[in-house]
Short mmCIF file of C-alpha atoms in Angstrom, two decimals:
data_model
loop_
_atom_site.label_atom_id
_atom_site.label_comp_id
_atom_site.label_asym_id
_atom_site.label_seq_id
_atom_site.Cartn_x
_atom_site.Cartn_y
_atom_site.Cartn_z
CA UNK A 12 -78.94 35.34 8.78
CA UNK A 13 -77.78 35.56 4.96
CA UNK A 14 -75.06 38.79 4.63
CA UNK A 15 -76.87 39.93 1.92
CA UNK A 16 -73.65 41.01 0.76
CA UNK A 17 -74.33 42.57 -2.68
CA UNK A 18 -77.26 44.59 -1.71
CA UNK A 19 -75.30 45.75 1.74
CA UNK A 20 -72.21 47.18 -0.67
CA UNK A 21 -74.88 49.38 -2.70
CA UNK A 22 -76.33 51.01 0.57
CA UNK A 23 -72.37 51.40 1.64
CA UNK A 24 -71.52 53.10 -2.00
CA UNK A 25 -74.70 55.13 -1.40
CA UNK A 26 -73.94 56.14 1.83
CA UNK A 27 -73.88 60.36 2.54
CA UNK A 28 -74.99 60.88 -1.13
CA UNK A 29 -77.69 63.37 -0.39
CA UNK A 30 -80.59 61.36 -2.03
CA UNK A 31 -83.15 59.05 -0.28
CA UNK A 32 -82.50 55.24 -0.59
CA UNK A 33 -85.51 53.37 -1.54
CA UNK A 34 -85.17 49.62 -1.06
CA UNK A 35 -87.86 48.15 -2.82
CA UNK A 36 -88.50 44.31 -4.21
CA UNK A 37 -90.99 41.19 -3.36
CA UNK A 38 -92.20 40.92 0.02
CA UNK A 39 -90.31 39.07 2.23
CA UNK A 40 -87.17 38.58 0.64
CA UNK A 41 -85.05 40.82 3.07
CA UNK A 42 -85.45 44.15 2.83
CA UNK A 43 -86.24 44.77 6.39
CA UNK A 44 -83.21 42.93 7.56
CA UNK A 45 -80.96 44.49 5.07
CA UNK A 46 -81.07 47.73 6.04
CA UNK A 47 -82.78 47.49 10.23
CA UNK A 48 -79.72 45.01 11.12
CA UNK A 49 -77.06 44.58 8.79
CA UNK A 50 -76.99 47.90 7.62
CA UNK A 51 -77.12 49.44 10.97
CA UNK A 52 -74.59 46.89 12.33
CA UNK A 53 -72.31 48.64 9.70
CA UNK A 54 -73.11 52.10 10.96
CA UNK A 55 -72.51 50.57 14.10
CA UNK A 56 -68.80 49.48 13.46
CA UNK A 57 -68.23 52.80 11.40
CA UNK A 58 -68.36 54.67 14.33
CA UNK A 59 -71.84 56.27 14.43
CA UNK A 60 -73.68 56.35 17.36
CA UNK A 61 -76.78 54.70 18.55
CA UNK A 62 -78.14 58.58 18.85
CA UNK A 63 -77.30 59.27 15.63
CA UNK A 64 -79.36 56.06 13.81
CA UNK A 65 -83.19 56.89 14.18
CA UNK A 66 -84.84 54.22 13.45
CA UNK A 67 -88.11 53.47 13.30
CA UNK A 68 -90.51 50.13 12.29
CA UNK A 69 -93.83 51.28 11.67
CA UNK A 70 -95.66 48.45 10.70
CA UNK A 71 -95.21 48.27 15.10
CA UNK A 72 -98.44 48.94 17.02
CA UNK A 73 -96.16 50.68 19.59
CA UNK A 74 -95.44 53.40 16.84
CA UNK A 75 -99.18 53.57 15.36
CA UNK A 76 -99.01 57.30 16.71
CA UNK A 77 -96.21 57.61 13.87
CA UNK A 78 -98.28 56.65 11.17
CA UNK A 79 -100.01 59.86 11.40
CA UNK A 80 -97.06 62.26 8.54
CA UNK A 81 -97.51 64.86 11.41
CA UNK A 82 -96.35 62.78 13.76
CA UNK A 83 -93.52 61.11 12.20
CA UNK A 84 -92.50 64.35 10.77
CA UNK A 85 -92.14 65.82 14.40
CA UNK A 86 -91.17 62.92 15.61
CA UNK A 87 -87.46 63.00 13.42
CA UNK A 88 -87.11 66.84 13.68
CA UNK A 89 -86.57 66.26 17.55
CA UNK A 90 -84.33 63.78 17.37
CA UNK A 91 -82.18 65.91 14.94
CA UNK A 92 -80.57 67.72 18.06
CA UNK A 93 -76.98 68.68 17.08
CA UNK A 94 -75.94 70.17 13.83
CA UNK A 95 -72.65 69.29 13.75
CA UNK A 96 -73.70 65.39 13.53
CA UNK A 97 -75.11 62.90 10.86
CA UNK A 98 -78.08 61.08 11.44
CA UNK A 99 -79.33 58.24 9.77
CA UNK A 100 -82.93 57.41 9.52
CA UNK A 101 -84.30 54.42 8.42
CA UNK A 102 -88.09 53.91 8.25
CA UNK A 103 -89.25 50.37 7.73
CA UNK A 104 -92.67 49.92 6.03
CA UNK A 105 -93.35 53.71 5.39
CA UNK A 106 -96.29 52.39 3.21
CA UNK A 107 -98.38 52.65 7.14
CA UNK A 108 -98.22 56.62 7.27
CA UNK A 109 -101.57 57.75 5.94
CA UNK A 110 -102.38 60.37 3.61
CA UNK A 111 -104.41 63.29 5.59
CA UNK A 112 -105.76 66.49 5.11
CA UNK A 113 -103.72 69.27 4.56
CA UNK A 114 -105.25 71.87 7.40
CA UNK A 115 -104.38 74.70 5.83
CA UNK A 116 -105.89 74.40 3.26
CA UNK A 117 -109.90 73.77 2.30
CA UNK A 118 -109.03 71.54 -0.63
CA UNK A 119 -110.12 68.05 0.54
CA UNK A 120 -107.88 66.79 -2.53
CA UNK A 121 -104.84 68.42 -1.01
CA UNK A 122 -103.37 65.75 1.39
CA UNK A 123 -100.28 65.18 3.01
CA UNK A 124 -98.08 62.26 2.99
CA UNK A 125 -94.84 60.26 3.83
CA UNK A 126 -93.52 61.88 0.32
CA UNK A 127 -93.73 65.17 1.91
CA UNK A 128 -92.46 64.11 5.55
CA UNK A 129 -89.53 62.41 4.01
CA UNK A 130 -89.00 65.40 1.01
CA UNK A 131 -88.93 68.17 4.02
CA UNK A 132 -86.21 66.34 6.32
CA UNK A 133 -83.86 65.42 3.53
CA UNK A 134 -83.54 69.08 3.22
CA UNK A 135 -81.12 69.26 6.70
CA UNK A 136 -77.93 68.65 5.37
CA UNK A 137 -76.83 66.71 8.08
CA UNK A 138 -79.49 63.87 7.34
CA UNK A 139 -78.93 60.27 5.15
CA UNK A 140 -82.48 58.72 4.35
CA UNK A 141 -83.44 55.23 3.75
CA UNK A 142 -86.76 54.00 3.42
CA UNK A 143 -89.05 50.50 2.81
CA UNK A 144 -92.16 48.82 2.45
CA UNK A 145 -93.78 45.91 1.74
CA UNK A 146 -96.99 46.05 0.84
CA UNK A 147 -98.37 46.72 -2.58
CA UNK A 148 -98.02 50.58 -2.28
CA UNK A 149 -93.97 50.81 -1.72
CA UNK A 150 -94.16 47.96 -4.23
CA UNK A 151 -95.00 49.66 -7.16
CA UNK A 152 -93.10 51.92 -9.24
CA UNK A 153 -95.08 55.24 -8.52
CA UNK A 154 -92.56 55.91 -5.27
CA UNK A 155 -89.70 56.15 -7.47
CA UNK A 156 -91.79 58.74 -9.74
CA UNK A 157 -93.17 60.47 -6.45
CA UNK A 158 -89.47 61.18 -5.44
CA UNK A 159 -88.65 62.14 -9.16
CA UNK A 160 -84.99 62.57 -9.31
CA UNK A 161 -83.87 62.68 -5.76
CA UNK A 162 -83.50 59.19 -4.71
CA UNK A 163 -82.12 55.76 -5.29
CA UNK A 164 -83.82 52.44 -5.78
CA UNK A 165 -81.82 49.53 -4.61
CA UNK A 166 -83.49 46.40 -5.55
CA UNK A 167 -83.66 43.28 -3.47
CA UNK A 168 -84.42 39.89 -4.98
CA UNK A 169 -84.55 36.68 -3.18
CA UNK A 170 -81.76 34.95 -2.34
CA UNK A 171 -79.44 34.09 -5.27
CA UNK A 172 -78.16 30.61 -6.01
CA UNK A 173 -74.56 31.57 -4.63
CA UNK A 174 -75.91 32.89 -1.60
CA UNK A 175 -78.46 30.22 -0.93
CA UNK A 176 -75.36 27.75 -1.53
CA UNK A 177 -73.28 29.68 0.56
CA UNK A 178 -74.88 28.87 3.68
CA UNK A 179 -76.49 25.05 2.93
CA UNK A 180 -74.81 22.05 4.59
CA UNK A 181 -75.88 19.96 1.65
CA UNK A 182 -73.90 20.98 -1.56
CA UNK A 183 -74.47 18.17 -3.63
CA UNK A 184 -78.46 18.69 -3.35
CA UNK A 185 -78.27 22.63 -3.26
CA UNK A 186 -79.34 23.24 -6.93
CA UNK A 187 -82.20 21.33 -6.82
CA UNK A 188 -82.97 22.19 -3.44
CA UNK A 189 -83.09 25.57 -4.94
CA UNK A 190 -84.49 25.30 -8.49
CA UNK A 191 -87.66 23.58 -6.29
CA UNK A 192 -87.96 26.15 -3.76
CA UNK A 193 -86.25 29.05 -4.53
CA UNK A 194 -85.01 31.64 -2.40
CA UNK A 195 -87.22 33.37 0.06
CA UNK A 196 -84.83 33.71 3.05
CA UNK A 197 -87.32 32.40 5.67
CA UNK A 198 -87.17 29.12 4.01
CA UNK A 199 -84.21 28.21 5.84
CA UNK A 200 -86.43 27.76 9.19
CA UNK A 201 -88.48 25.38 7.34
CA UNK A 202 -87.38 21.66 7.35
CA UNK A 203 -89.99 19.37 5.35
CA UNK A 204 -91.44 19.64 2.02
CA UNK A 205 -94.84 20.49 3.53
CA UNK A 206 -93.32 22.95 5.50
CA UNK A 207 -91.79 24.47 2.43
CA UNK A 208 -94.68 24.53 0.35
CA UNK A 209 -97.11 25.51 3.02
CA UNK A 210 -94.92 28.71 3.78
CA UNK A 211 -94.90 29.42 -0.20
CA UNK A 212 -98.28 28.83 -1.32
CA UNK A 213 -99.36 31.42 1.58
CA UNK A 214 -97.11 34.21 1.08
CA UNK A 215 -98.82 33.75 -2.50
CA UNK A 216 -102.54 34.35 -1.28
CA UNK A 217 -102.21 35.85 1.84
CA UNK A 218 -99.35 38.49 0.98
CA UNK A 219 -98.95 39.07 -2.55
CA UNK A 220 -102.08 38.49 -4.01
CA UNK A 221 -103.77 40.40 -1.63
CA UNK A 222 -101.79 43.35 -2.46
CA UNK A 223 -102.23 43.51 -6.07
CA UNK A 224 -106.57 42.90 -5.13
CA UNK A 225 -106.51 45.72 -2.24
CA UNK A 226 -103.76 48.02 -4.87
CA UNK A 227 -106.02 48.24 -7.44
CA UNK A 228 -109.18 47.44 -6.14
CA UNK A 229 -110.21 44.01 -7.93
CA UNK A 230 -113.29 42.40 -6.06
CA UNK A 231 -115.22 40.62 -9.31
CA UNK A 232 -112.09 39.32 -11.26
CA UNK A 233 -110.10 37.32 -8.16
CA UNK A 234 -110.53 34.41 -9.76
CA UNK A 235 -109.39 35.44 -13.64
CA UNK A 236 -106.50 37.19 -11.71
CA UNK A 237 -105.64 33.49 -10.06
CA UNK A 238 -105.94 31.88 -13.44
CA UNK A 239 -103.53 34.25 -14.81
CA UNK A 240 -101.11 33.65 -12.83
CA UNK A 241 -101.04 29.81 -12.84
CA UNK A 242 -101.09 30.08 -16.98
CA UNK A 243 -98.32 32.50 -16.43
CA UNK A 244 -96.23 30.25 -14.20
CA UNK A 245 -97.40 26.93 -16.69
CA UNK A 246 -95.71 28.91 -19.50
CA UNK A 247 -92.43 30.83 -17.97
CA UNK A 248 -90.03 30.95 -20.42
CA UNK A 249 -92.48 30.63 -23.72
CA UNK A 250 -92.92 33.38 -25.70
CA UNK A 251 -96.94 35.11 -25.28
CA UNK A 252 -98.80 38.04 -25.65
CA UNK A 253 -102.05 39.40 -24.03
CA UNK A 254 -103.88 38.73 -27.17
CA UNK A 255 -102.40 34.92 -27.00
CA UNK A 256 -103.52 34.48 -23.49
CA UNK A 257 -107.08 36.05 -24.20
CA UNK A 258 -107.31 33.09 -27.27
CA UNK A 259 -105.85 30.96 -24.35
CA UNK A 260 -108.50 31.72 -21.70
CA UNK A 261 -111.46 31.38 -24.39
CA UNK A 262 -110.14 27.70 -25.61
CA UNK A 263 -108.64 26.41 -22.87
CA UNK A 264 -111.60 27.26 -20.07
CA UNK A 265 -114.04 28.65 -21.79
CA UNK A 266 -113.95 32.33 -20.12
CA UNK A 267 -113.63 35.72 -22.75
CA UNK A 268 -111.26 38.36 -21.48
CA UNK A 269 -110.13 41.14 -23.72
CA UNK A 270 -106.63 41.39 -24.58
CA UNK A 271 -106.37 44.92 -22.70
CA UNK A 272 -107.95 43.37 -19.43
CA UNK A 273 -105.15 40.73 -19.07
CA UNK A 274 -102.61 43.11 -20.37
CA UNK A 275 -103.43 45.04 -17.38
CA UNK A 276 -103.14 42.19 -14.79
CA UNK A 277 -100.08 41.44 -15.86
CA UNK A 278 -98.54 45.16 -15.45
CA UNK A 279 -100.30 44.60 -11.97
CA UNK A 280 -97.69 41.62 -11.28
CA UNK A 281 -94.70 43.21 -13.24
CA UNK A 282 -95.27 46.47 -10.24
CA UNK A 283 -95.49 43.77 -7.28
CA UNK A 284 -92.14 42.39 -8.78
CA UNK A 285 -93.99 38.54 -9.23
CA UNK A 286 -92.89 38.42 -12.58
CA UNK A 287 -90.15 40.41 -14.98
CA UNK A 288 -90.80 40.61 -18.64
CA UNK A 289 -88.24 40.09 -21.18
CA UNK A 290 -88.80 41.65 -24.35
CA UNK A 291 -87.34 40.20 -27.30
CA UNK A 292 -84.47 41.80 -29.79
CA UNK A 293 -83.41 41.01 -33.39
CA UNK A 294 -79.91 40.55 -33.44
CA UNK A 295 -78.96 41.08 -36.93
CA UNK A 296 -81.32 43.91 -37.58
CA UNK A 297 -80.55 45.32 -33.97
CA UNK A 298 -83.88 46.76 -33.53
CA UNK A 299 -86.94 45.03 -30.49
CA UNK A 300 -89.30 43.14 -31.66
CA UNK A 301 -92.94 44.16 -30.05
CA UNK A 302 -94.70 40.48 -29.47
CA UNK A 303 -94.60 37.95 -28.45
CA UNK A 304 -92.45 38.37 -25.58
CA UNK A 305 -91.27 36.01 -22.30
CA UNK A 306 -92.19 36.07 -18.91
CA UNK A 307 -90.12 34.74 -15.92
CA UNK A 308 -91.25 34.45 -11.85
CA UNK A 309 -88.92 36.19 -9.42
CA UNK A 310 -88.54 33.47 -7.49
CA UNK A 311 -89.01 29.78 -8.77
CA UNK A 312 -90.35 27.90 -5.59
CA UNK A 313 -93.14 30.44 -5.46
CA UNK A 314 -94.03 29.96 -8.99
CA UNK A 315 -93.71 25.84 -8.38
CA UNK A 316 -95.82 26.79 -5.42
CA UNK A 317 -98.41 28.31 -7.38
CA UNK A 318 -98.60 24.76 -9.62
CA UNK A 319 -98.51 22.63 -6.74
CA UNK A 320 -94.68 21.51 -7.30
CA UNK A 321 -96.81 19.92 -10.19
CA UNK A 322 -94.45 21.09 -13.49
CA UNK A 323 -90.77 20.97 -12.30
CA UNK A 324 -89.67 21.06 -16.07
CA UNK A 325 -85.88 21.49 -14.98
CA UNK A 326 -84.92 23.01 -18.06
CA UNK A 327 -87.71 25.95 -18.08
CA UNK A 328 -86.54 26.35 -14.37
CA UNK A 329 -82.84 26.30 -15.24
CA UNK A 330 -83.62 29.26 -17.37
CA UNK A 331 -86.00 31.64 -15.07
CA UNK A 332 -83.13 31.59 -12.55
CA UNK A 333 -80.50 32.28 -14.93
CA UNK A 334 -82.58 35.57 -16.29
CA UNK A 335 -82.95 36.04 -12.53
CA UNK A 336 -79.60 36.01 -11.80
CA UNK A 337 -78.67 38.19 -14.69
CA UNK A 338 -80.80 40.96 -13.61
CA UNK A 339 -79.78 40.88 -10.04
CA UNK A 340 -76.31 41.30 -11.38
CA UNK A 341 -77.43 44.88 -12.77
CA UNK A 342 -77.06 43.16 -16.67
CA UNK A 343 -79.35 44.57 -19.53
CA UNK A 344 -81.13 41.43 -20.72
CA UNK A 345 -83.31 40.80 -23.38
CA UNK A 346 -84.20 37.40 -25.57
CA UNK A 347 -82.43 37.66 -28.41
CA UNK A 348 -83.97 36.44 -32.19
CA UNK A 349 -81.41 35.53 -35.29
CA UNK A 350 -83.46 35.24 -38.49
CA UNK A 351 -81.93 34.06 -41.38
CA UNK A 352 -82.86 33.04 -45.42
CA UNK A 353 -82.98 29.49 -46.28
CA UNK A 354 -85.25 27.45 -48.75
CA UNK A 355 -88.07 24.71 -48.43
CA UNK A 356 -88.81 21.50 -49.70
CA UNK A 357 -89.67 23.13 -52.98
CA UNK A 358 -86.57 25.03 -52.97
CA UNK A 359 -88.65 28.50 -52.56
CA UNK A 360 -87.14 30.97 -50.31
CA UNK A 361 -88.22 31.81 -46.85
CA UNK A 362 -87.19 33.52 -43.76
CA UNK A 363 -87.10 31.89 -40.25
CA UNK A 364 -86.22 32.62 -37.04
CA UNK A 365 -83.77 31.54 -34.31
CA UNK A 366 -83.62 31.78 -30.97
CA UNK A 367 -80.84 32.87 -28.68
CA UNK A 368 -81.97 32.72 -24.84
CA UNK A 369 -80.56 35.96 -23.81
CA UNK A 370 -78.71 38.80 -24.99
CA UNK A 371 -77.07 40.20 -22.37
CA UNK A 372 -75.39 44.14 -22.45
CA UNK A 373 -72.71 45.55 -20.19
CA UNK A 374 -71.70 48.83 -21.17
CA UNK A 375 -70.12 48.42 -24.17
CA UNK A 376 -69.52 44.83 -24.03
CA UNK A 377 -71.50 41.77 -25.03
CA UNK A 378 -73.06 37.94 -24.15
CA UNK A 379 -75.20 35.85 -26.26
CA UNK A 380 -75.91 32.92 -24.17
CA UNK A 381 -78.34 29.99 -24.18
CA UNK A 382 -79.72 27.61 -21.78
CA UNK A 383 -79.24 24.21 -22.49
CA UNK A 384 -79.98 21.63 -19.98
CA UNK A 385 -77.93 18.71 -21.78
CA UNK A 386 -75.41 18.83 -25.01
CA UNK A 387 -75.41 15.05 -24.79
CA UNK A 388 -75.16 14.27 -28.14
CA UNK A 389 -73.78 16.21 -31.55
CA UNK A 390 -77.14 16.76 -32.99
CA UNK A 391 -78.88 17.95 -29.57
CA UNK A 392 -75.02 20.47 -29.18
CA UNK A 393 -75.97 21.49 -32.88
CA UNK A 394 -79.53 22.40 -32.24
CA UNK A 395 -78.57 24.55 -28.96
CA UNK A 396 -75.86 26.47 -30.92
CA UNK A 397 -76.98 26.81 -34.47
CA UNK A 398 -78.83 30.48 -33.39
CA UNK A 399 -74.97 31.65 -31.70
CA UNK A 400 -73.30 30.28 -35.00
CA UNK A 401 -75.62 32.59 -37.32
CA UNK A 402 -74.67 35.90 -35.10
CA UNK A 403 -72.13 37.57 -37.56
CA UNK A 404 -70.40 40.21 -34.47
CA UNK A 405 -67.24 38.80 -32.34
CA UNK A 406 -68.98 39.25 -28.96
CA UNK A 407 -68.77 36.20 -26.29
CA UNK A 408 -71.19 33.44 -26.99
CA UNK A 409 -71.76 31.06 -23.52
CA UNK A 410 -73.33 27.70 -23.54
CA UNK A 411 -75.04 27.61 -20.31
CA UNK A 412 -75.58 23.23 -19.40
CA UNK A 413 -77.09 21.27 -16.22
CA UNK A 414 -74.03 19.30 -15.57
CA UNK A 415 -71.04 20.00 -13.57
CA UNK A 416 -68.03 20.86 -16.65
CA UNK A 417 -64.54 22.03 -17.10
CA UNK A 418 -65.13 25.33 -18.83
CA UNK A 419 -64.09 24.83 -22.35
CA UNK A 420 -64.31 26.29 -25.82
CA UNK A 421 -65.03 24.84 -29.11
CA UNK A 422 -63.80 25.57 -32.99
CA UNK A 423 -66.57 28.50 -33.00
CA UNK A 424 -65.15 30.02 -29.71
CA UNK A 425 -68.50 29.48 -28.21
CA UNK A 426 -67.87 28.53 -24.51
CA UNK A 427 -69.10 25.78 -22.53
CA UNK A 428 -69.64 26.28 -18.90
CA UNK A 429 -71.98 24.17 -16.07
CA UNK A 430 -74.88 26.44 -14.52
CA UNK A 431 -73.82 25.70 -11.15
CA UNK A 432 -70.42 27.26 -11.85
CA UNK A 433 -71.73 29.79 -13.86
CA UNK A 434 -74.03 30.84 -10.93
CA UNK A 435 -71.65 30.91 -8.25
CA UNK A 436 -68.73 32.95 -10.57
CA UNK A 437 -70.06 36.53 -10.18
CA UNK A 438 -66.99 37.51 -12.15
CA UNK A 439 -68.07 35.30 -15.13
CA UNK A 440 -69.03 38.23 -17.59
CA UNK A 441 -66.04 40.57 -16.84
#
């Protein structure tokens, strides 16, 4: 079992802070045994009780009854026995409590819900609330807005590269091990490549494409949604647009889909957490820049999945799991765009554009870096830097490369470091 270290020190800081917890993030990537055991093993060793942690799995059909908001509502009142205690409830897959008729009242609209169960026992004082799902419902961004201002998302993403390496035997083959599979925890059970890839490509059709069909109700479109996503995954890290991917569809298979239609697909994967969007922002004039803008997959070895392990392009994988690994660090991150004036063959002036991989905020500080899987030679170390060279501020400009390195810097105080060493140095952007 992977500590899950990271996400186990947010629930701690979170702890007694009278909102609800929401863990939320892909299915299957640990959210259930984040907070069910290693959360509750801290409780545990902090003293609390067994009485005092009411717990409750209901995706279980020995706690079907619970699924009923009635139910589970009366169910945690009675457990909530002694004022002078705190009790810690944890609900795993909350997404199973149905939405029934209010009976007090004749309006068939008017239903009640695990929103209102979990909105009328956070009011005892003496209560700490944490909730998950993992189905397309707790998925999507609408809990957060359901709870409005009274809770907390903590969001869990597959394993990282330092935790994956962490617990593998094999350190010399861990990052391609993991730039080919990713992290999905269960993967560790697996042994073969078949094994692997069998486990991968069926989460993908059996768990989260599923979701996003039974979510929003798709029954004619399955198979534009499927060719979607393997386009998606073909091109993660190139810059597109909806209206790009409709010109796409029409010239590459033959098939017309509006602009709006796959604009809305693909807000359908961003809420299942498949994919994360990275918009792009002009460094110079400091202002975002609408379209085109990059996608990336959550996790690489279901994206590879999706393809068949057919485009392992190491460099385009380098750089989903280093956007990956910025955002799980809690880092602002957008792609960043340098333009510049320069002149043509017949000396007439134009404007172009550079690009720096990401641009990544902390507070007030700053990172430009770019993905580079080799700096082999002077012209290809020219080519990868020439965008961090044009960026007139003082902030730290990293040089992200494949190979194992000595960090260094060079005459432009851009610094050099290996992505291995990058990924395992959580400190590396202090």
């Amino acid at each position: 079992m992977y500590p899950r270290q990271q996400y186990l020190e947010k629930l701690i800081s979170k702890k007694d802070n009278g909102r609800i917890k929401i863990i939320t993030g892909l299915r299957r990537c640990g959210k259930s045994v984040l907070l069910f055991e290693l959360y509750r093993n801290y409780l545990l060793g902090q003293g609390v009780n067994e009485n005092q942690i009411i717990s409750l799995a209901l995706d279980g059909i020995e706690n079907v009854r619970y699924r009923n908001p009635f139910e589970l509502d009366k169910y945690i009142r009675d457990k909530l026995i002694d004022n002078s205690k705190k009790y810690y409830i944890l609900l795993d897959e909350i997404q199973f409590v149905a939405q029934v008729k209010n009976p007090y009242l004749d309006d068939p609209e008017n239903k009640i819900s695990f929103v209102d169960v979990i909105l009328g026992i956070m009011k005892f004082p003496n209560t700490d609330i944490y909730i998950t799902g993992s189905n397309s419902k707790m998925l999507s961004s609408d809990i957060l807005t359901q709870f409005r201002d009274r809770g907390d998302e903590i969001r869990v993403f597959p394993l990282s590269f330092a935790e994956f390496y962490s617990e593998t035997d094999d350190k010399r083959a861990a990052w391609q091990e993991y730039y080919t599979y990713g992290g999905m925890p269960f993967l560790s059970s697996k042994n073969t490549h078949e094994e692997k890839s069998l486990y991968l490509r069926e989460l993908f059709t059996r768990t989260y494409l599923k979701d996003v069909l039974e979510r929003h109700k798709i029954r004619n479109n399955t198979e534009l949604l499927e060719i979607l996503l393997d386009v998606l995954a073909s091109g993660i890290g190139s810059l597109s647009n909806p209206s790009r991917l409709s010109n796409t569809f029409k010239s590459e298979r033959n098939i017309s889909v509006n602009a709006d239609t796959i604009e809305k697909y693909i807000e359908y994967f961003e809420d299942s957490f498949l994919i994360c969007k990275a918009k792009r922002y002009d460094v110079k004039g400091k202002k975002y820049i609408g379209t085109p803008v990059k996608y990336y997959f959550a996790d690489t070895g279901l994206r590879n999945a999706r393809l068949n392990f057919r485009q392992l392009e190491e460099t385009h994988l380098m750089e989903n799991i280093l956007y990956i690994d910025l955002i799980r660090r809690g880092l602002d991150v957008d792609v960043g765009v340098v333009e510049y004036n320069t002149k043509d063959d017949s000396n007439n002036k134009i404007r172009k554009q550079l690009e720096v991989d990401f641009v990544v905020n902390k507070g007030s500080s700053r990172y430009y870096i770019q993905s580079a899987l080799s700096i082999s030679s002077p012209q290809k170390k020219e080519q990868e830097i020439a965008s961090l060279k044009r960026i007139p501020d003082s902030f730290t400009k990293i040089v992200v490369v494949k190979d194992y390195l000595k960090p260094w810097q060079d005459e432009n105080g851009i610094i050099y470091i290996g992505i291995e060493q990058f990924l395992l140095d959580e400190n590396m952007l202090k």
